[in-house]
Amino acid sequence: MKPLNSLLLSLLFLSSQTVLSFKRDEFRNCNQTPFCKRARSRSRSPGGCTLTPHNIAISNGDLTATLLSKHEDQVRPLILSLSVYHDGILRLKIDEDYDHSDPPASKTRFQVPDVIIPEFESNKVWLQRLSTETLNDESSPSTVVYLSEGYDAVLRHEPFEVYIRDKQSGNQKLISLNSHQLFDFEQLRVKKEGEEDSETWEERFRGHTDTRPYGPQSISFDVSFYNAEFVSGIPERATSLALKPTRGPGVEKGLEPYRLFNLDVFEYLSESPFGLYGSIPLMISHGKEGRSTGFFWLNAAEMQIDVLGDGWDAESGIEWVKQKRIDTFWMSEAGIVDAFFFVGPGPKDIVRQYTSVTGRASMPQMFSIAYHQSRWNYRDEEDVENVDAKFDEHDIPYDVLWLDIDHTDGRRYFTWDSVLFPHPEEMQKKLAAKGRHMVTIVDPHIKRDDSFRLHKEATEKGYYVKDASGKDFDGWCWPGSSSYLDMVNPEIRSWWGDKFSYKNYVGSTPSLYIWNDMNEPSVFNGPEVSMPRDALHLGGIEHREMHNSYGYYFHMATSDGLLKRGGGNDRPFVLSRAFFPGSQRYGSVWTGDNTADWDHLRVSVPMILTLGLTGIPFSGADVGGYFGNPGPELLVRWYQLGAFYPFFRGHAHQDTKRREPWLFGEKNKRLIREAIHVRYMLLPYFYTLFRDANTTGLPVMRPLWMEFPSDEATFSNDEAFMVGSSLLVQGIYTEGAKYASVYLPGKELWYDIRTGDAYKGGKTHKLEAAESVPAFQRAGTIIPRKDRLRRSSTQMVNDPYTLVIAVNSSQAAEGELYMDDGKSFEFLQGAYIHRRFVFANGKLTTINLAPSSSSKSQFSSKSIIERIILLGYAPGPKNAQIEPANQKVEVELGQLMLEGRHGSSVVTIRKPAVQVSDDWTIRLL
């Protein structure tokens, strides 16, 4: 009966995943999470911290100090260090002093490896001297170090506090830690002989017991952002971009903190602080004067964060700084304090500073930023072939077709079902012949089957995560009984990467790329559908210490595997559901298992915006919603909005009706096709933005206030967004909507991208939106397009460009175009074209932005500029002069869009036929 019982249990778990919606009681709240409950209770009494710094000195270029408590219950001293880096970045580390411990410490706290890029350490400013000052009305001295031009870092002695002051505004605080004296650090302990079991040594939740051999080890503290109107960041959750208060006067009783704990959540709720699949502990503040600051805590344990409403501390009786601020309270189950303060001053500066620590986004292949078609599951090779053919039949481009878990042999990854997919290489080559690619899923749970070579090898090598008793951890996921590789170990990551070679992944080809799902990691029979916290990793690291980084290491190992497969010169494409700081270096992410409803369409925008603000520019939401069956109108609206997501994929659950674009009638097919065509038309602009993200960290999809940081009307607007600095998009989130209210910021005009109609900035406009979402080009910008529509982006490589020039009130505009081979790493050796276009005084000039290179790597393009469109430029010129060719071309009135809705005729320079890579000027005559 044992095999039968196992089979029944497997079926129970697997079937439950297809029908369960979000059940809140399956997940812990703060009161059911002892460290959160303790910390929140302490935070109701500000002023409780008794630590003071001693032995302040300079060591290895850092300020160092010992933090001692006034109480005698301190197990061992705490060691503090402050490090200064270029560009106004301050790093604070606090850990236990293991060298002065009685009895000696049997364990050290986990410090997250392989997140901070090596280049960052080279930006360290070695401190030469410290100064001691008594500041403002403070009674005790402070140690002050120079941070950057106009800014100092301050270590206040008593009470203990760390903050950055702005010398340009009368030494006002910008951002501080422990201003309210809420800092608490539970130190590692060992259970004494005869000591009773209690909540100190174990926790229980829904039948699961979590053993804690080192006792409670949480850390909590307050962080204050001064002169801030709102804070944002700390993904992932389905809520507004500006984070709402969770505690304080006027705040609803019983609200949960914002949770950062990577979880597999089915049909998650919108407008909830509940944590989802990924965690990035970066918070950004923004104020009326366009000023931003940032705070990042590098810690992979569970976090809970309260945003405190005005007056939360009124009952403490302590006189706090009256400077306007937003207070927050940060709690983590384990780890150390490894915190970074960013001074900005603008929101773009914060993102640049943060990504200088964790790395810029990798440069994607061109095909990966086009449209992806996915479903759980395309049934077999015939289904794949039919879907592919239907896209061509209906004149809808796409670049990637995806296969979910059922393409495998019994959900053993790196295999193919020999009945349903008997000829995988031939199937991929048929797609590749049209310039298309395939993505298959590879999850972290390995089927425990002794006949499965991957499992047998991992077992023999001891590569699995262990349970608390030291045995290979055995949990349930899609294959049934499964084990999980210990991805924190670099040796295991390298071994995993080798599995993506063509030899090991039989049936794979160069056009096949990878999808990592369930890598939170998801364990169906685990506490909160997750791995137990007392599971053990390399060197005795408890899973509680590194949980949020597990998916990050899995993503890293998969990406590195594809890099090895391609000999180091093929850019990997790996989509991951779980993420952590640094994930941007290894590929893209998506917002997980959303639902086909209007609320989820709406909340997709702030979710993607938040990911961009926290360093991950390549993200998107499943178009149409993963669960449920969208009506035709919702599906159309989602395609129209999703065409502007950085990652653009249609995806659906196996229990939903088929929803390929041609299944909803002619009108809806036309509208979906037009939306996808807009994306393909704008691919040159998107690719240029991804290169910007790769070099500066800036997101592709941006909040309005990132581009208009002083415009208060943008602060609470997360229904509209910018694509780069040139496009503004307003989603439609209401069924039956014929019109949309759109706020257009700034003082310049905005031009409808479909009609060319002009609208004034600084106003809200009521606009017709029955057949498209409002989208506008900003005056003063130039956007490159490709207007010839092909089956895939790969077939567009040599197609001509259109430049759309939207002139401002000075009749001027600027824009850029970046080009490379779209797939290799040759661009790192200078093999690319990067041009700036400047229009002023009736003349368009192109400027080379690529540095001169002596490298053998060169990139050339046969593409020419076919049309130049001028929006806002009064008709009049009949001809244009091209130099140095000494050639005249016609200027006429033409259409802005070659298909779809047409508006007024616009001034068009026809067929200038100049090479996009050359220097030239075109003057209107």
XYZ file of C-alpha atoms in Angstrom, residues 226-888:
663
model
C 13.419 63.529 6.287
C 11.407 66.013 4.204
C 9.738 63.060 2.487
C 6.200 63.053 1.096
C 6.116 59.299 0.531
C 8.241 56.168 0.433
C 8.225 53.348 -2.111
C 10.148 50.187 -2.916
C 10.561 46.931 -0.914
C 8.962 44.606 -3.482
C 7.245 42.281 -3.971
C 3.577 42.877 -3.198
C 0.446 43.840 -5.086
C -0.139 47.322 -3.772
C 0.228 50.996 -4.592
C 3.569 52.495 -5.574
C 3.545 54.887 -2.594
C 3.585 52.700 0.517
C 0.697 53.378 2.879
C 1.206 53.564 6.674
C 0.731 50.300 8.548
C 0.671 51.766 12.069
C -0.220 55.049 13.695
C -3.153 57.337 14.436
C -5.876 57.086 11.819
C -4.448 53.850 10.424
C -6.766 50.878 10.375
C -6.249 48.620 13.379
C -4.684 45.245 12.767
C -2.819 46.095 9.575
C 0.148 43.873 8.873
C 3.665 45.168 8.231
C 5.030 44.890 4.701
C 6.455 41.399 4.550
C 9.587 40.335 2.656
C 9.585 36.536 2.563
C 9.680 34.792 -0.802
C 6.561 32.638 -1.083
C 4.572 30.718 -3.682
C 1.226 32.512 -3.402
C -1.710 31.399 -5.554
C -4.100 34.072 -6.836
C -2.607 36.733 -4.626
C -4.694 39.648 -3.441
C -4.338 43.158 -4.802
C -3.918 46.024 -2.345
C -2.272 43.830 0.291
C 1.032 44.279 2.181
C 1.541 40.516 1.982
C 4.889 39.498 0.525
C 5.027 37.532 -2.713
C 7.723 35.777 -4.740
C 10.709 38.094 -4.371
C 12.305 40.475 -1.899
C 14.421 43.586 -2.327
C 14.933 45.492 0.954
C 15.443 48.869 -0.714
C 13.239 51.811 0.245
C 13.243 55.146 -1.588
C 11.818 58.389 -0.239
C 10.737 61.377 -2.285
C 9.829 64.938 -1.335
C 8.286 68.108 -2.688
C 11.499 69.661 -3.919
C 12.270 66.623 -6.050
C 14.641 65.268 -3.402
C 15.086 61.516 -2.941
C 17.045 59.366 -0.489
C 17.401 55.599 -0.226
C 18.065 52.872 2.339
C 19.052 49.289 1.518
C 19.508 46.434 3.988
C 21.409 43.479 2.537
C 19.833 40.626 4.467
C 18.319 37.382 3.145
C 16.210 36.396 6.168
C 12.520 37.167 6.517
C 11.834 40.876 7.010
C 8.795 42.786 8.186
C 8.674 46.557 7.710
C 6.252 49.058 9.227
C 5.638 52.434 7.623
C 4.647 54.579 10.590
C 1.942 57.207 10.266
C 2.278 60.737 11.633
C 1.980 60.805 15.408
C 2.793 57.127 15.952
C 5.215 58.090 18.747
C 3.085 60.785 20.376
C 2.515 58.788 23.561
C 6.191 58.191 24.266
C 6.641 61.519 26.037
C 9.996 61.976 24.290
C 10.677 65.161 22.347
C 11.709 64.126 18.829
C 13.160 66.181 15.998
C 10.414 68.358 14.539
C 11.794 68.162 11.004
C 9.193 66.685 8.642
C 9.895 62.995 8.112
C 8.534 59.526 7.442
C 9.506 56.964 10.056
C 9.815 53.266 9.271
C 10.549 50.234 11.432
C 12.589 47.338 10.021
C 12.591 43.817 11.523
C 14.523 40.750 10.373
C 14.622 37.220 11.760
C 18.377 36.740 11.391
C 21.540 37.942 9.662
C 23.587 41.045 10.366
C 23.138 44.755 9.794
C 24.664 45.457 6.377
C 22.962 48.675 5.377
C 23.559 51.268 2.682
C 22.469 54.917 2.739
C 22.001 56.718 -0.582
C 21.877 60.522 -0.711
C 20.530 60.993 -4.247
C 19.694 63.809 -4.651
C 17.229 62.786 -7.404
C 15.341 59.505 -7.867
C 17.507 58.539 -10.850
C 20.583 59.050 -8.676
C 19.229 56.629 -6.062
C 18.755 53.870 -8.629
C 22.191 54.539 -10.084
C 23.772 54.433 -6.613
C 21.945 51.253 -5.610
C 22.889 49.433 -8.815
C 26.508 50.486 -8.371
C 26.360 48.232 -5.286
C 24.363 45.260 -6.628
C 25.176 45.565 -10.322
C 23.531 46.869 -13.476
C 21.012 44.835 -15.420
C 22.382 42.430 -18.002
C 21.892 43.398 -21.636
C 19.066 41.247 -23.045
C 18.968 39.673 -26.466
C 16.725 41.529 -28.904
C 14.284 38.622 -29.265
C 13.646 38.571 -25.518
C 12.173 42.090 -25.433
C 9.653 41.207 -28.155
C 6.384 39.294 -27.631
C 6.297 35.856 -25.920
C 3.461 33.324 -26.204
C 3.053 30.900 -23.319
C 0.617 28.515 -21.720
C 0.593 25.694 -19.187
C 0.859 23.697 -21.399
C 1.042 23.504 -25.169
C 0.103 19.861 -25.424
C 2.495 18.407 -27.979
C 4.546 19.135 -31.072
C 1.435 19.348 -33.224
C -0.055 21.961 -30.906
C 3.190 23.964 -31.061
C 3.235 23.791 -34.847
C -0.415 24.865 -35.134
C -0.033 27.818 -32.774
C 3.067 28.951 -34.613
C 1.291 28.722 -37.974
C -1.765 30.606 -36.706
C 0.345 33.617 -35.723
C 1.571 33.803 -39.303
C -1.896 33.238 -40.717
C -3.288 36.133 -38.701
C -0.306 38.436 -39.357
C 0.653 38.672 -35.679
C 4.370 38.716 -34.888
C 5.844 36.837 -31.962
C 9.336 35.718 -31.012
C 9.154 33.033 -28.338
C 6.964 30.016 -27.647
C 7.068 28.572 -24.118
C 6.663 25.057 -22.725
C 5.620 24.485 -19.107
C 6.212 21.447 -16.876
C 4.237 18.922 -18.900
C 6.692 18.853 -21.783
C 8.994 16.737 -19.591
C 9.147 13.031 -18.889
C 7.250 12.792 -15.599
C 8.349 16.285 -14.544
C 11.991 15.353 -14.591
C 13.711 18.518 -15.793
C 16.136 18.387 -18.730
C 13.979 15.649 -20.298
C 11.213 15.465 -22.916
C 8.002 13.452 -22.972
C 8.867 10.936 -25.698
C 5.235 10.594 -26.789
C 4.199 14.249 -26.832
C 7.568 15.749 -27.838
C 9.462 12.999 -29.669
C 11.463 15.367 -31.909
C 12.381 18.390 -29.775
C 15.363 19.474 -31.862
C 13.379 19.423 -35.085
C 10.571 21.375 -33.393
C 12.993 24.090 -32.250
C 14.702 24.280 -35.633
C 11.355 24.893 -37.359
C 10.789 27.883 -35.082
C 14.355 29.073 -35.525
C 13.907 29.066 -39.311
C 11.456 31.935 -38.813
C 13.761 33.716 -36.363
C 11.826 32.412 -33.363
C 12.941 30.851 -30.107
C 11.653 28.430 -27.484
C 11.753 28.562 -23.688
C 11.389 25.497 -21.454
C 10.849 25.411 -17.721
C 13.477 24.131 -15.268
C 12.475 24.308 -11.598
C 14.648 23.714 -8.506
C 12.831 20.635 -7.146
C 14.463 17.413 -8.344
C 12.310 14.297 -8.579
C 13.485 11.682 -6.084
C 13.749 8.781 -8.472
C 16.808 6.524 -8.386
C 16.480 5.938 -12.118
C 16.726 9.685 -12.768
C 20.392 10.400 -13.450
C 20.262 13.990 -12.160
C 18.836 12.892 -8.782
C 21.222 9.968 -8.470
C 24.260 12.150 -9.116
C 23.107 14.904 -6.731
C 22.511 12.331 -4.014
C 25.898 10.700 -4.462
C 27.684 14.048 -4.352
C 25.759 15.249 -1.285
C 24.469 18.280 -3.138
C 20.992 18.531 -1.606
C 19.824 20.849 1.162
C 19.633 18.889 4.438
C 16.813 18.749 6.961
C 17.430 19.614 10.619
C 18.620 16.058 11.313
C 21.218 16.179 8.527
C 19.408 13.975 5.989
C 18.617 15.068 2.423
C 15.543 17.271 2.667
C 12.484 15.601 1.098
C 9.553 17.823 0.183
C 6.641 17.746 -2.228
C 6.358 19.683 -5.427
C 5.265 19.051 -9.019
C 7.049 15.695 -9.434
C 5.898 14.473 -5.996
C 8.719 13.579 -3.609
C 11.536 16.056 -4.372
C 14.847 17.324 -3.091
C 16.441 20.745 -3.565
C 19.988 21.612 -4.533
C 22.025 23.704 -2.088
C 22.531 26.657 -4.414
C 24.392 28.787 -1.875
C 27.361 26.499 -2.590
C 29.363 27.763 -5.637
C 30.524 24.212 -6.420
C 26.925 23.055 -6.762
C 25.990 26.083 -8.857
C 28.824 25.251 -11.258
C 27.720 21.609 -11.445
C 24.150 22.731 -12.152
C 25.339 25.058 -14.904
C 26.985 22.145 -16.680
C 23.586 20.460 -17.030
C 22.597 22.996 -19.697
C 25.232 21.818 -22.157
C 23.873 20.285 -25.347
C 25.397 16.988 -24.253
C 23.602 16.951 -20.903
C 20.351 18.630 -21.954
C 19.553 16.224 -24.752
C 17.142 17.731 -27.253
C 18.139 21.340 -26.580
C 19.440 23.636 -29.332
C 21.027 27.114 -29.467
C 17.562 28.693 -29.829
C 16.322 27.228 -26.515
C 16.326 29.343 -23.345
C 15.151 28.780 -19.775
C 12.403 29.634 -17.280
C 12.986 29.194 -13.521
C 9.690 28.882 -11.641
C 8.897 27.755 -8.063
C 12.349 28.894 -6.883
C 11.284 30.729 -3.703
C 11.626 27.678 -3.089
C 8.101 26.286 -3.157
C 7.469 23.134 -1.090
C 3.817 22.103 -1.183
C 3.880 20.295 2.172
C 6.206 22.751 3.881
C 5.276 25.492 6.330
C 3.705 28.330 4.328
C 4.315 26.276 1.141
C 8.020 26.829 1.696
C 11.165 25.127 2.882
C 11.426 24.710 6.672
C 13.525 27.399 8.289
C 15.685 24.894 10.158
C 16.820 23.148 6.954
C 20.603 23.265 6.590
C 22.871 24.600 3.846
C 26.615 24.792 3.249
C 28.599 25.228 6.473
C 25.582 24.836 8.741
C 23.772 27.912 7.407
C 20.148 27.693 8.495
C 17.576 28.175 5.771
C 15.981 30.967 7.838
C 19.166 33.004 7.329
C 19.256 32.815 3.535
C 15.704 31.958 2.419
C 15.089 35.077 0.337
C 18.304 34.545 -1.619
C 17.682 30.902 -2.612
C 15.929 31.764 -5.872
C 18.608 34.331 -6.652
C 21.367 31.704 -6.504
C 19.269 29.323 -8.605
C 18.725 32.081 -11.196
C 22.453 32.835 -11.141
C 23.428 29.192 -11.650
C 20.995 28.768 -14.543
C 22.175 31.946 -16.250
C 25.810 30.941 -15.809
C 24.931 27.556 -17.293
C 23.575 29.125 -20.462
C 26.644 31.345 -20.583
C 28.879 28.262 -20.498
C 26.690 26.528 -23.076
C 27.251 29.373 -25.510
C 31.014 29.524 -24.989
C 30.723 32.816 -23.140
C 29.441 34.791 -26.121
C 25.689 34.121 -26.163
C 23.658 36.329 -23.841
C 21.540 34.126 -21.569
C 17.806 34.571 -21.273
C 16.411 33.227 -17.991
C 13.075 34.249 -16.512
C 12.820 33.829 -12.726
C 9.857 34.116 -10.399
C 11.871 34.552 -7.196
C 14.312 37.448 -6.967
C 16.670 39.284 -4.634
C 19.106 42.204 -4.940
C 21.404 41.431 -7.853
C 18.842 39.388 -9.793
C 18.979 42.051 -12.495
C 22.407 40.719 -13.495
C 20.991 37.332 -14.474
C 17.818 37.996 -16.449
C 14.192 38.956 -16.116
C 11.390 38.395 -13.598
C 7.622 38.483 -13.701
C 4.917 39.217 -11.153
C 3.795 35.615 -10.761
C 0.401 33.990 -10.607
C -1.947 36.903 -11.179
C -5.654 36.711 -11.958
C -7.771 37.708 -14.932
C -9.526 40.678 -13.360
C -9.390 44.439 -13.688
C -7.790 44.969 -10.269
C -4.845 42.800 -11.245
C -4.472 44.647 -14.525
C -4.307 47.891 -12.604
C -1.928 46.728 -9.871
C 0.498 45.334 -12.450
C 1.689 48.886 -13.108
C 2.873 49.801 -9.578
C 4.321 46.288 -9.204
C 6.488 46.676 -12.322
C 7.361 50.271 -11.451
C 8.549 49.173 -8.010
C 10.740 46.481 -9.530
C 12.312 49.076 -11.809
C 12.961 51.450 -8.917
C 14.718 48.653 -7.053
C 17.109 47.767 -9.843
C 15.167 45.210 -11.927
C 14.217 46.884 -15.228
C 13.306 43.675 -17.124
C 9.951 42.629 -15.682
C 6.338 42.197 -16.647
C 3.002 40.673 -15.679
C 1.239 37.774 -17.378
C -0.953 39.411 -20.020
C -4.571 38.356 -19.559
C -3.961 37.060 -16.037
C -2.644 33.587 -15.229
C -5.722 32.323 -13.374
C -9.259 32.652 -14.697
C -10.773 33.496 -18.056
C -10.583 37.137 -19.124
C -13.441 38.557 -21.117
C -12.500 39.902 -24.555
C -12.423 43.514 -23.373
C -10.128 42.785 -20.419
C -7.815 40.740 -22.624
C -7.617 43.518 -25.219
C -6.920 46.157 -22.560
C -4.213 43.959 -21.074
C -2.472 43.524 -24.432
C -2.696 47.274 -25.033
C -1.040 47.977 -21.682
C 1.303 44.975 -21.742
C 2.759 46.103 -25.062
C 4.574 48.746 -22.968
C 5.769 46.379 -20.199
C 9.525 45.755 -20.354
C 8.797 41.989 -20.462
C 5.795 41.214 -22.692
C 4.322 37.710 -22.352
C 0.878 36.198 -22.618
C 0.503 33.248 -20.236
C -2.319 31.176 -18.751
C -3.082 28.287 -16.382
C -3.965 24.863 -17.735
C -7.545 25.097 -16.422
C -8.291 28.265 -18.412
C -9.816 28.421 -21.855
C -7.426 28.853 -24.763
C -6.810 32.538 -25.381
C -4.554 32.973 -28.391
C -5.182 36.400 -29.950
C -7.310 35.131 -32.861
C -9.941 33.402 -30.681
C -12.006 36.470 -29.736
C -13.525 37.689 -32.981
C -12.241 39.903 -35.767
C -12.447 43.240 -33.955
C -10.637 42.024 -30.854
C -8.051 40.214 -32.958
C -7.403 43.464 -34.816
C -6.989 45.434 -31.579
C -4.638 42.845 -30.072
C -2.640 42.695 -33.306
C -2.336 46.486 -33.352
C -1.091 46.442 -29.745
C 1.560 43.832 -30.557
C 2.511 45.762 -33.705
C 3.088 48.880 -31.587
C 5.569 46.912 -29.484
C 7.442 45.677 -32.534
C 7.436 49.167 -34.040
C 9.018 50.523 -30.834
C 11.625 47.779 -30.412
C 14.527 50.111 -31.371
C 13.437 52.531 -28.643
C 13.029 49.747 -26.063
C 16.400 48.235 -26.953
C 18.051 51.632 -26.518
C 16.422 51.915 -23.079
C 17.663 48.462 -22.093
C 21.182 49.553 -23.004
C 20.653 52.598 -20.774
C 19.592 50.253 -17.953
C 22.676 48.143 -18.626
C 25.005 51.137 -18.254
C 23.248 53.392 -15.711
C 20.743 51.182 -13.874
C 17.785 53.349 -14.876
C 14.506 51.484 -15.332
C 12.820 51.102 -18.692
C 9.364 51.720 -17.198
C 9.369 54.668 -14.782
C 7.029 56.478 -12.408
C 5.989 59.900 -13.630
C 7.779 61.490 -10.667
C 11.102 60.023 -11.797
C 10.940 62.233 -14.888
C 9.051 65.103 -13.185
C 10.416 64.942 -9.627
C 9.030 68.311 -8.472
C 5.515 67.873 -9.873
C 3.387 66.942 -6.846
C 0.495 65.899 -9.081
C 2.602 62.888 -10.123
C 3.388 61.663 -6.605
C 0.279 59.528 -6.125
C -0.240 58.638 -9.786
C 0.606 54.986 -10.400
C -1.944 54.335 -13.131
C 0.185 56.096 -15.741
C 3.888 55.641 -16.345
C 6.792 56.685 -18.509
C 8.635 54.402 -20.912
C 12.054 55.951 -20.777
C 11.932 59.729 -20.756
C 9.984 60.107 -24.012
C 6.711 58.129 -23.789
C 3.820 58.417 -21.353
C 1.209 55.645 -21.166
C -2.129 55.719 -19.353
C -3.772 52.345 -18.759
C -7.513 51.683 -18.935
C -8.637 49.769 -15.850
C -12.420 49.962 -16.029
C -14.746 47.771 -18.032
C -16.712 49.617 -20.695
C -14.541 52.745 -20.568
C -14.840 54.955 -23.659
C -12.847 57.892 -22.275
C -9.836 58.319 -19.995
C -8.661 61.155 -17.794
C -4.956 61.640 -18.385
C -2.663 63.971 -16.479
C 0.202 65.179 -18.680
C 2.999 66.681 -16.555
C 5.397 69.475 -17.408
C 5.015 72.675 -19.384
C 5.604 71.338 -22.864
C 3.222 69.655 -25.302
C 2.529 65.944 -25.581
C 1.709 64.230 -28.891
C -0.620 61.269 -29.268
C 1.595 58.512 -30.713
C -1.203 57.299 -33.007
C -2.722 60.543 -34.294
C -0.045 63.167 -33.663
C -2.618 65.389 -31.925
C -1.010 67.783 -29.434
C -2.054 68.291 -25.792
C -0.819 70.818 -23.251
C 1.315 69.719 -20.330
C 0.426 70.503 -16.724
C -3.228 69.637 -17.304
C -5.642 66.710 -17.040
C -7.334 65.848 -20.324
C -10.439 63.773 -20.983
C -9.581 61.707 -24.031
C -11.298 59.157 -26.234
C -9.943 55.682 -25.457
C -12.459 53.223 -26.889
C -9.964 51.330 -29.059
C -6.547 52.027 -27.555
C -4.836 53.114 -24.360
C -3.689 56.736 -24.392
C 0.032 57.001 -25.164
C 1.997 60.187 -25.827
C 5.402 61.300 -27.019
C 6.944 64.092 -25.008
C 7.803 67.303 -26.818
C 11.535 67.744 -27.190
C 12.224 64.053 -27.871
C 13.135 61.864 -30.849
C 12.029 58.225 -30.929
C 13.437 55.629 -33.359
C 10.980 53.114 -34.820
C 10.869 50.237 -37.311
C 7.599 50.310 -39.208
C 7.893 47.242 -41.433
C 6.190 44.346 -39.726
C 7.716 40.895 -39.882
C 7.080 37.509 -38.307
C 9.676 38.116 -35.587
C 12.194 40.684 -34.408
C 15.007 38.602 -35.880
C 13.616 39.195 -39.371
C 13.618 42.972 -38.781
C 17.375 43.265 -38.318
C 18.153 45.045 -41.596
C 14.853 46.923 -41.903
C 14.930 50.723 -42.240
C 14.227 53.128 -39.404
C 11.694 55.889 -38.906
C 12.597 58.832 -36.675
C 9.689 60.591 -34.962
C 10.713 64.104 -33.916
C 8.367 65.809 -31.446
C 9.500 69.410 -31.258
C 9.165 71.502 -28.109
C 8.350 75.195 -27.749
C 11.849 76.010 -29.043
C 11.232 73.824 -32.108
C 13.984 71.492 -30.886
C 14.282 67.838 -29.906
C 16.849 65.141 -29.015
C 16.940 61.344 -28.900
C 19.230 58.335 -29.120
C 19.506 55.012 -30.903
C 21.609 52.071 -29.741
C 22.312 49.066 -31.980
C 24.435 45.932 -31.763
C 24.137 42.366 -33.031
C 21.327 41.739 -30.565
C 22.695 38.504 -29.147
C 26.412 38.317 -28.336
C 28.755 40.039 -25.891
C 30.752 41.689 -28.667
C 29.230 45.019 -27.619
C 31.434 44.909 -24.537
C 34.414 45.142 -26.902
C 32.980 48.192 -28.656
C 31.019 46.402 -31.398
C 27.975 48.654 -31.421
C 26.466 51.784 -32.930
C 25.221 54.525 -30.622
C 23.890 57.721 -32.184
C 22.389 60.891 -30.793
C 19.957 62.825 -32.972
C 19.598 66.564 -32.406
C 17.000 68.714 -34.147
C 17.351 72.499 -33.820
C 16.938 75.507 -36.115
C 15.321 73.353 -38.785
C 18.307 71.000 -38.980
C 18.661 67.368 -37.890
C 22.177 66.304 -36.928
C 23.458 62.891 -35.905
C 26.344 62.512 -33.444
C 28.409 59.399 -32.732
C 28.298 58.449 -29.028
C 30.329 55.251 -29.350
C 33.924 55.664 -28.174
C 36.645 55.002 -30.673
C 37.876 51.451 -30.281
C 41.029 49.679 -31.370
C 39.310 46.341 -30.791
C 38.923 43.915 -33.653
C 35.242 43.660 -32.752
C 33.206 45.871 -35.018
C 29.500 46.164 -35.684
C 28.064 47.479 -38.921
C 24.505 47.878 -40.088
C 22.917 48.016 -43.516
C 19.888 49.839 -42.124
C 18.953 53.247 -43.453
C 16.532 55.896 -42.266
C 13.432 55.642 -44.402
C 11.210 58.348 -42.931
C 11.591 61.325 -40.654
C 8.361 62.571 -39.073
C 8.078 65.978 -37.429
C 5.325 66.475 -34.849
C 4.480 70.042 -33.951
C 6.417 71.453 -36.874
C 4.385 73.789 -39.041
C 3.961 72.651 -42.687
C 5.827 74.779 -45.167
C 9.126 73.287 -46.283
C 8.899 71.398 -49.559
C 12.403 69.970 -49.594
C 15.276 69.026 -47.336
C 19.013 69.149 -48.021
C 21.178 66.180 -46.995
C 24.867 66.758 -46.297
C 27.541 65.718 -47.038
C 25.727 63.913 -49.876
C 24.549 67.276 -51.328
C 21.202 65.691 -52.055
C 17.640 67.056 -51.966
